[in-house]
XYZ file of C-alpha atoms in Angstrom:
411
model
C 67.382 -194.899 52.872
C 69.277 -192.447 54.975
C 67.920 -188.958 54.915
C 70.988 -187.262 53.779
C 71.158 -189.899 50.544
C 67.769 -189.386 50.456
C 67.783 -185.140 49.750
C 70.975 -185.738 47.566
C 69.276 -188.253 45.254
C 66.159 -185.563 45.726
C 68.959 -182.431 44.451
C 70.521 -184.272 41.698
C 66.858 -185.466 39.988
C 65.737 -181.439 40.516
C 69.130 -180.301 39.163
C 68.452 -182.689 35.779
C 65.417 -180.671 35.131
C 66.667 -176.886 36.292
C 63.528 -174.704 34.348
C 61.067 -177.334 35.580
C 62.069 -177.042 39.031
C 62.466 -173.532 38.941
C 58.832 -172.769 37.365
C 57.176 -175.012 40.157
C 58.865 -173.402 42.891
C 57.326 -169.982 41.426
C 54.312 -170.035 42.952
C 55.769 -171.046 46.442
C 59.148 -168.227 45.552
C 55.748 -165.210 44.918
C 53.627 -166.618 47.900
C 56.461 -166.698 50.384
C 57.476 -163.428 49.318
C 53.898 -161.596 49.317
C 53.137 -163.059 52.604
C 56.553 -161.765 54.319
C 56.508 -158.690 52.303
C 53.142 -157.750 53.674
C 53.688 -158.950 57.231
C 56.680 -156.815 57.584
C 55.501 -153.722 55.633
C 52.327 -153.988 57.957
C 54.113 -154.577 61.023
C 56.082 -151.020 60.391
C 52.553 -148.898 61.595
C 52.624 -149.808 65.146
C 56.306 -148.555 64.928
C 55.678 -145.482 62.871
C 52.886 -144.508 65.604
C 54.981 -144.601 68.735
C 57.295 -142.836 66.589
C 54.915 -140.029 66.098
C 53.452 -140.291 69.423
C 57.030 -139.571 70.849
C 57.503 -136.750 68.694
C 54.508 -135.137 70.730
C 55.559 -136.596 74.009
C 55.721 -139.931 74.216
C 53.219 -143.571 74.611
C 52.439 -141.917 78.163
C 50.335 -139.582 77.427
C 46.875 -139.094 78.624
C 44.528 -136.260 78.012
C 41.831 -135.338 80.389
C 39.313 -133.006 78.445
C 35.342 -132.275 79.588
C 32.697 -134.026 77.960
C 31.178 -132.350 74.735
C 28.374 -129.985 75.260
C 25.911 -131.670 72.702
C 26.016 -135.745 73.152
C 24.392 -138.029 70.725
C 21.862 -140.735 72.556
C 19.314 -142.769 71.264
C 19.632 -141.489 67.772
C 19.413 -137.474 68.780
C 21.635 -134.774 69.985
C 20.807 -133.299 73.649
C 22.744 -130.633 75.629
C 25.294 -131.699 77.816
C 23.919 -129.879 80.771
C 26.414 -130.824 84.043
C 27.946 -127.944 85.562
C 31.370 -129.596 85.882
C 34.514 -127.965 84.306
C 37.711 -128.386 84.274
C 40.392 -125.257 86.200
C 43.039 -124.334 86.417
C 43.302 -125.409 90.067
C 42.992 -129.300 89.021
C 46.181 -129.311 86.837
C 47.712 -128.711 90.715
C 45.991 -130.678 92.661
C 46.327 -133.978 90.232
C 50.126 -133.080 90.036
C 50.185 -133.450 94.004
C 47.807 -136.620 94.173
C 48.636 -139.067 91.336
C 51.901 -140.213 91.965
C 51.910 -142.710 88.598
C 52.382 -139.053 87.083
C 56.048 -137.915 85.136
C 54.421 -134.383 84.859
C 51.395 -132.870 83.931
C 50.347 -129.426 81.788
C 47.246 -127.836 80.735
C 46.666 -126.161 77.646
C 43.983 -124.823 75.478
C 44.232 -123.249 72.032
C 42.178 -120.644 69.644
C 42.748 -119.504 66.578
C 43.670 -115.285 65.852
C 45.220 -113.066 63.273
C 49.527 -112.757 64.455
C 51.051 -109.657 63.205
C 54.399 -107.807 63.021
C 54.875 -104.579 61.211
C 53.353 -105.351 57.736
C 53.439 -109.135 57.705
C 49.815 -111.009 59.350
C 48.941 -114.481 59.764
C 46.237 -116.624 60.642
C 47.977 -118.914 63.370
C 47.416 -121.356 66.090
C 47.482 -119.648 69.955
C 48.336 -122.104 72.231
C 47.866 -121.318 76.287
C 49.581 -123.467 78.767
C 51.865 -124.122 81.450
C 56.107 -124.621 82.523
C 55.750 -128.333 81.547
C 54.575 -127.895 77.989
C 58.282 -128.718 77.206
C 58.470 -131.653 78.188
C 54.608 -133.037 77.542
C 55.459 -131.961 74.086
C 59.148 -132.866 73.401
C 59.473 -129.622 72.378
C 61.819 -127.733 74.121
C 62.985 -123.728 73.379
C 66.019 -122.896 70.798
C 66.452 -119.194 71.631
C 64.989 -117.097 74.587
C 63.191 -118.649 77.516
C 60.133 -120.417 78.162
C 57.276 -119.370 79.939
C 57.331 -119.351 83.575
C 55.642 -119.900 86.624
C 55.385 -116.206 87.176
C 54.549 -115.505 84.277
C 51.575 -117.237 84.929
C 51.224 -115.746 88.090
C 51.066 -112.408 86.961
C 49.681 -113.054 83.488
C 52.049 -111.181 81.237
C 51.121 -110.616 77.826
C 54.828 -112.238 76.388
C 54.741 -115.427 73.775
C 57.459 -118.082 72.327
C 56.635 -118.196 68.918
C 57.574 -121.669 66.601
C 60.524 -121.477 64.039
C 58.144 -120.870 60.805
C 56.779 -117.521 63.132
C 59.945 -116.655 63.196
C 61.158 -117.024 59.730
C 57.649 -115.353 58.781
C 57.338 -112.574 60.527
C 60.717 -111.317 61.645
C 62.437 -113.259 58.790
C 64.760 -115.144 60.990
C 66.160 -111.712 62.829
C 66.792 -112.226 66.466
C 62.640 -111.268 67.778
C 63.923 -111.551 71.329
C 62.427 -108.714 73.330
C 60.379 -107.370 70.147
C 56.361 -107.104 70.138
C 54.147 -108.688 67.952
C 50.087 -108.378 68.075
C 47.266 -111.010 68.743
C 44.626 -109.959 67.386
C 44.476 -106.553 69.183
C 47.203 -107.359 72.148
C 50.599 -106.611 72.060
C 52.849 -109.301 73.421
C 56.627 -109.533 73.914
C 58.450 -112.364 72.189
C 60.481 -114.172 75.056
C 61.874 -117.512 72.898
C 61.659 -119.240 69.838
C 61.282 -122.961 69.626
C 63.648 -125.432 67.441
C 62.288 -126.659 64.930
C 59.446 -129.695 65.358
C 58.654 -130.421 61.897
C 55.895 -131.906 59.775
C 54.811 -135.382 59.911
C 51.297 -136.935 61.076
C 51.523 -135.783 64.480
C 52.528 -132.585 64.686
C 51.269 -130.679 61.515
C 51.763 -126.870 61.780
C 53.140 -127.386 65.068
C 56.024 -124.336 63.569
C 53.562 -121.831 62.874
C 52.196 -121.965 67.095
C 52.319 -118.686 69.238
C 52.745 -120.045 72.903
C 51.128 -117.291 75.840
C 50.458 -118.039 79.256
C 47.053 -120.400 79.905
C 46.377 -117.807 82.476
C 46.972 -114.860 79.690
C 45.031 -117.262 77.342
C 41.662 -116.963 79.735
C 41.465 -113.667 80.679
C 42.733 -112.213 76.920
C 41.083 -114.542 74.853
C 38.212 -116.969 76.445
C 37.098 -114.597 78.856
C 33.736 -116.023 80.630
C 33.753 -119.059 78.551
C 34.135 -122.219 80.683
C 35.274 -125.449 79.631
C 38.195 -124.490 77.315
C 41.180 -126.186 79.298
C 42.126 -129.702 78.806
C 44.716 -131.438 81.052
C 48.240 -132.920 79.364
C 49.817 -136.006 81.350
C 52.623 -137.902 81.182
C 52.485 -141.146 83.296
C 55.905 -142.383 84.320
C 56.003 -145.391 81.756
C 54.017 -147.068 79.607
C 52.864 -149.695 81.814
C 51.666 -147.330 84.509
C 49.306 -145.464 81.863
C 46.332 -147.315 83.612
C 47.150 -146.909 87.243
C 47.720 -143.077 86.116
C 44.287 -142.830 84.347
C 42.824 -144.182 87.852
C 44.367 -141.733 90.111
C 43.724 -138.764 87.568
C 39.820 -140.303 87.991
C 40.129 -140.667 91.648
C 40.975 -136.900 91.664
C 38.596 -135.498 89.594
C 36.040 -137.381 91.838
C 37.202 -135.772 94.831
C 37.293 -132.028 93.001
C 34.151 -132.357 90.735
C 32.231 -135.027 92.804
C 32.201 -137.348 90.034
C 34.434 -138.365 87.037
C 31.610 -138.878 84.732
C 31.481 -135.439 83.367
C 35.198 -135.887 82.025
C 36.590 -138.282 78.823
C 39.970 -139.440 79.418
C 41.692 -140.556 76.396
C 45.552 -142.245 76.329
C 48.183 -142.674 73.717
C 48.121 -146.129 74.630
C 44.872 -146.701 73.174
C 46.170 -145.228 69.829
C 48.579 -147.616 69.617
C 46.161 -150.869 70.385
C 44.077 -149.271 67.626
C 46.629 -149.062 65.502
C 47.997 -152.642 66.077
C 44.444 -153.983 65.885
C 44.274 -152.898 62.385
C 47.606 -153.401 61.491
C 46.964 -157.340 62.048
C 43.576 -157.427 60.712
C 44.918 -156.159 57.678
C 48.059 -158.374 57.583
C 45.842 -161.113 58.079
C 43.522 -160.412 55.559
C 46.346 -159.347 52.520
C 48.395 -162.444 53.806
C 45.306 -164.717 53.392
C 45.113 -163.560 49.766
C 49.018 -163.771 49.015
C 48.300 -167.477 50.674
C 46.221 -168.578 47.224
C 49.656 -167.782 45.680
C 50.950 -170.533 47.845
C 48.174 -173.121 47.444
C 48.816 -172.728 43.794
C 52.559 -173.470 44.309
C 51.594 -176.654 46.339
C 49.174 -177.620 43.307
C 52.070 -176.976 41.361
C 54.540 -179.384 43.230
C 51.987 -182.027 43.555
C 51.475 -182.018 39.838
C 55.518 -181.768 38.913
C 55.423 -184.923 41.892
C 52.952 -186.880 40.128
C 55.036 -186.253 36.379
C 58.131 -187.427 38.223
C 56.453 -190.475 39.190
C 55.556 -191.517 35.982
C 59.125 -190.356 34.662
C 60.662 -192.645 36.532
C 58.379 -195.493 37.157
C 61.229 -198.087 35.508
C 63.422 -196.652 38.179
C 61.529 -197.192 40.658
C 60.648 -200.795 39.791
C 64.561 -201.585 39.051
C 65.351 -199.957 43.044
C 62.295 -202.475 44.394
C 63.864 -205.147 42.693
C 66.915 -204.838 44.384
C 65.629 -204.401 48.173
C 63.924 -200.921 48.242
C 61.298 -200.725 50.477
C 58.297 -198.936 50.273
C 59.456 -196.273 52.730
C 62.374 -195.674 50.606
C 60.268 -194.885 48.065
C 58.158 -192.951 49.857
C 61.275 -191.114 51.448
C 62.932 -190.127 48.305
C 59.965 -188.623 46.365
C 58.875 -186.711 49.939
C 62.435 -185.356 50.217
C 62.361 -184.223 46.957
C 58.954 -182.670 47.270
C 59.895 -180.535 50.724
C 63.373 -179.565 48.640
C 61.966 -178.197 46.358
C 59.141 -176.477 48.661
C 61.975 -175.508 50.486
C 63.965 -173.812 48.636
C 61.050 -171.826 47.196
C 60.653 -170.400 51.012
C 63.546 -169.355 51.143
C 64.289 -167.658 47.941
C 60.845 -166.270 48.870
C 62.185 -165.265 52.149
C 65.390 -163.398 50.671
C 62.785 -161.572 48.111
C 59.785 -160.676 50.702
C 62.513 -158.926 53.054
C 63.996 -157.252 49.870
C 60.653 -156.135 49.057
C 59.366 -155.201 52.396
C 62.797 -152.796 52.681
C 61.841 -150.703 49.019
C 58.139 -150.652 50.292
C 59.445 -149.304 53.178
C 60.967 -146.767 51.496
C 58.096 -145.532 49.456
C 55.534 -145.125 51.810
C 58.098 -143.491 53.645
C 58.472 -140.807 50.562
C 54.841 -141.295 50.081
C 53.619 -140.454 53.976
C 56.686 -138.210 54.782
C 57.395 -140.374 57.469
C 59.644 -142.949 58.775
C 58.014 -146.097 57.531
C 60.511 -149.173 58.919
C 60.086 -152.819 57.107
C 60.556 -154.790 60.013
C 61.301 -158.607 59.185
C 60.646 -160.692 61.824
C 62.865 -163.646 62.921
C 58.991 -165.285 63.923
C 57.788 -164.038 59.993
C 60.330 -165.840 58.699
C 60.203 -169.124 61.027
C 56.891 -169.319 60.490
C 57.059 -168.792 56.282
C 59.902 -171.445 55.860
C 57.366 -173.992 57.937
C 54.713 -173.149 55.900
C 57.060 -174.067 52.946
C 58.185 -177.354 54.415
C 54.893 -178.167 55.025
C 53.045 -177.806 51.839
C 56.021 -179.983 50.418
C 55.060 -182.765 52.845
C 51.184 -181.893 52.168
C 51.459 -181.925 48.243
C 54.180 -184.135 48.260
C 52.739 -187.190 50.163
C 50.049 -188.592 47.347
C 53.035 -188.210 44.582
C 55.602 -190.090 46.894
C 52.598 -192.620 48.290
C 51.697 -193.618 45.084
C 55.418 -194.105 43.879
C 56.491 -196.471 46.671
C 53.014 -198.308 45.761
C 54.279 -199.572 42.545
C 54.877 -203.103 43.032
C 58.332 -204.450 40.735
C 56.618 -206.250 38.109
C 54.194 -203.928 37.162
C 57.311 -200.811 37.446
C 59.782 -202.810 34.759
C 56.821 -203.508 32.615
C 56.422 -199.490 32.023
C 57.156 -198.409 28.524
């Protein structure tokens, strides 16, 4: 038998019992679908973090910060007693030596009471340098930014973030106007646009921005240890060579890079996509039962067939049928039917996957994408092919092992 004959005879004997076919191709139509569905819906967090991450600067980034000053080990907390901090000084000197660097920036940040006139706040100060711009992807609306010579000199002047704006000077131009930190007066020199909130960059509106230079001698004083180091290396794939010159250089300015934690965006992201798959994996496993049941499901419809037709079958053998035109026919019909179950489950999973999308997008406040993958969907319509050839096989053996005699003889 020819294979096209063979998946037309396989159509028209599915198409003579419509609701029968359609119920056995349910549990292949919900396991498809579940397994796509949660593949693509799963797949969308490694997206949504580089997303976030270049809302705050980009898969680049690497943060050089000193060690904490208690460290657990063995079971107990001891003091973190090595003299080693980071300055100012290093920001320049890893900027000159570590050419797998974009840019670099350091920052620190304390909390303090903001005022203007009557109206106070409890806001976020955050010291730092020219390139906090661009480390950030936050860039200045109105004004200026702070400047090298303002960190020179370290002037007492602050870009405040749009809800500081609206809050305290209620959206009027604040340009050249003072506001207090805690008790210093500084002069508002720019306001930046507006970031936004998502996961990253919470309450990144309500920031006052000062010189890191202002920042130590306003605010920190004698306190050492309050300046971490912002980096961008110059692409993603460079974010290891970059961590190994920024370690090379702390070495030669500290004596060792021990006394420092260096932490990238890229490890976020391998976090991220470890979990991501060991969750797909284990929520796709589960939706898989649904598709185990199917294959039960078209074995047993098979097996029904079988003995439906059983005179059939006898009256083809006694004509010249062979056996593996037997076989053929009931196998075709089995992966048919499997078949089409993938990929009405295909067409549902990726119109599932898209609303999911969209709620945990509502849900999270965040761009949440469904991404349906070409490979997803390869792989789920050869999963459906091949439980029809798995559950199909002992239906479709034991039809084409009905010898003639015993076939006609079936009441």
């Amino acid at each position: 038998m020819q294979i096209t004959q063979g998946v037309s005879v396989g159509l028209a004997a599915l198409r003579r019992n419509k609701l029968r076919s359609v119920l056995t191709t349910l549990g292949i139509i919900i396991g498809i679908a579940a397994v796509v569905a949660v593949v693509s819906v799963g797949g969308g967090a490694e997206h949504v973090m580089l997303a976030e991450l270049e809302r705050i600067g980009g898969a680049g980034m690497i943060v050089c910060f000193r060690k904490d000053a208690i460290r657990r080990e063995d079971g107990s907390y001891i003091e973190n007693k090595h003299p080693e901090y980071i300055e100012y000084e290093d920001l320049a000197f890893i900027v000159e030596n570590c050419p797998s660097l974009k840019l670099a920036t350091a920052q620190s940040g304390t909390n303090r009471r903001v005022s203007h006139k009557h109206v106070n706040q409890s806001l976020q100060i955050q010291g730092t340098t020219p390139f906090y711009q661009e480390a950030n992807n936050w860039f200045i609306q109105i004004g200026r930014f702070i400047t090298e010579s303002d960190i020179e000199r370290r002037d007492p002047v602050c870009v405040i973030g749009s809800e500081v704006h609206k809050d305290l000077f209620q959206m009027r131009n604040p340009i050249g106007l003072e506001l207090r930190i805690g008790s210093e007066r500084f002069t508002v020199i720019g306001v930046m646009e507006e970031k936004g909130n998502s996961m990253a960059s919470e309450g990144w509106d309500n920031r006052v921005i000062i010189p890191l230079t202002t920042m130590g001698t306003r605010f920190i004083g004698g306190y050492k240890g309050w300046i971490h180091l912002f980096c961008q290396a110059e692409s993603y794939e460079k974010v290891e060579q970059a961590v190994a010159e920024i370690k090379v250089a702390m070495r030669q300015q500290h004596g060792d890079e021990k006394y420092f934690e260096f932490f990238t965006a890229k490890q976020i992201i391998k976090q991220v996509g470890n979990v991501s798959r060991i969750v797909q994996i284990l929520l796709g496993g589960v939706a898989s039962v649904a598709l185990f049941v199917g294959g039960i499901g078209i074995m047993n419809i098979m097996l029904v067939s079988v003995t439906e037709r059983t005179r059939e079958i006898g009256l083809r053998k006694a004509i010249g049928a062979r056996r593996r035109d037997i076989l053929t026919q009931f196998l075709i019909e089995a992966i048919v039917l499997s078949v089409c179950g993938g990929l009405i489950g295909i067409f549902i999973g990726s119109s599932l996957a898209s609303v999911s999308g969209l709620i945990i997008s509502k849900l999270m406040k965040a761009s949440w994408p469904a991404i349906v993958s070409v490979e997803a969907a390869l792989i789920a319509f050869g999963v459906s092919a091949f439980i029809g050839v798995f559950f199909g096989l002992y239906p479709a053996n034991k039809a084409a092992g009905l010898t003639p005699t015993e076939a006609l003889r079936h009441e």
